[in-house]
């Protein structure tokens, strides 16, 4: 796992990380906000799943969750839910499929 960025925010820490995903055949990124309370005790976790074609950055840039998460002692995880990059199959004519478009499922067989 690789740390992309680490910043202080509302007494907590906002980090962005990348890891290699064998399932997606590409690097995947995610953001984690750790509130100040996480230094002292376990905290509940909220998973923020962005919409179709969105990444972890959408939640970080457009949703100001850090202030409230710090007040309530919540860890917030914002994964990039879509595979991206040169090795990802793409359909440039259809925004619903291809690079940057993901669906929340775990397929058990290849597409027909």
Coordinates of N, CA and C in Angstrom, one line a residue, residues 9-14 33-45 66-76:
X9 N -6.8 17.7 9.6 CA -8.1 18.4 9.4 C -8.9 18.2 10.7
X10 N -9.4 19.3 11.2 CA -10.2 19.3 12.4 C -9.7 18.4 13.5
X11 N -8.4 18.4 13.7 CA -7.8 17.7 14.8 C -7.5 16.2 14.4
X12 N -8.0 15.8 13.3 CA -7.8 14.4 12.8 C -6.9 14.4 11.6
X13 N -6.9 13.3 10.9 CA -6.0 13.1 9.7 C -6.8 12.6 8.5
X14 N -6.6 13.3 7.4 CA -7.2 12.9 6.1 C -6.1 12.3 5.3
X33 N -10.6 9.3 6.6 CA -10.5 10.4 7.6 C -10.5 9.7 9.0
X34 N -9.5 9.9 9.8 CA -9.4 9.5 11.2 C -9.6 10.6 12.1
X35 N -10.7 10.6 12.9 CA -11.0 11.7 13.8 C -10.0 11.7 15.0
X36 N -9.9 12.8 15.7 CA -8.9 12.9 16.8 C -9.2 11.7 17.9
X37 N -10.4 11.3 18.0 CA -10.7 10.3 19.0 C -10.1 8.9 18.7
X38 N -9.7 8.7 17.4 CA -9.1 7.5 17.0 C -7.7 7.3 17.6
X39 N -7.1 8.3 18.1 CA -5.9 8.2 18.9 C -6.0 7.5 20.2
X40 N -7.2 7.6 20.8 CA -7.5 7.1 22.1 C -8.3 5.8 22.2
X41 N -9.2 5.6 21.2 CA -10.1 4.5 21.3 C -10.6 4.1 19.9
X42 N -11.2 2.9 19.7 CA -11.8 2.5 18.5 C -13.0 3.4 18.2
X43 N -13.2 3.7 16.9 CA -14.3 4.5 16.5 C -15.1 3.8 15.4
X44 N -16.4 4.2 15.4 CA -17.3 3.6 14.3 C -16.8 4.1 12.9
X45 N -17.2 3.3 11.9 CA -16.7 3.6 10.6 C -18.0 3.8 9.7
X66 N -15.7 16.1 7.3 CA -14.6 16.0 8.3 C -15.0 16.7 9.6
X67 N -15.6 17.9 9.5 CA -15.9 18.6 10.7 C -16.9 17.8 11.6
X68 N -18.0 17.3 11.0 CA -18.9 16.5 11.8 C -18.3 15.2 12.2
X69 N -17.5 14.5 11.4 CA -16.9 13.3 11.7 C -16.0 13.5 12.9
X70 N -15.3 14.6 13.0 CA -14.4 14.9 14.1 C -15.2 15.1 15.4
X71 N -16.4 15.8 15.3 CA -17.2 16.1 16.4 C -17.8 14.8 17.0
X72 N -18.2 13.9 16.1 CA -18.9 12.6 16.5 C -17.9 11.5 16.6
X73 N -16.7 11.6 16.3 CA -15.7 10.6 16.5 C -15.9 9.4 15.4
X74 N -16.2 9.8 14.2 CA -16.4 8.8 13.1 C -15.2 8.7 12.2
X75 N -14.9 7.5 11.9 CA -13.9 7.3 10.8 C -14.7 7.2 9.5
X76 N -14.3 7.9 8.5 CA -15.0 7.9 7.2 C -14.0 7.4 6.1

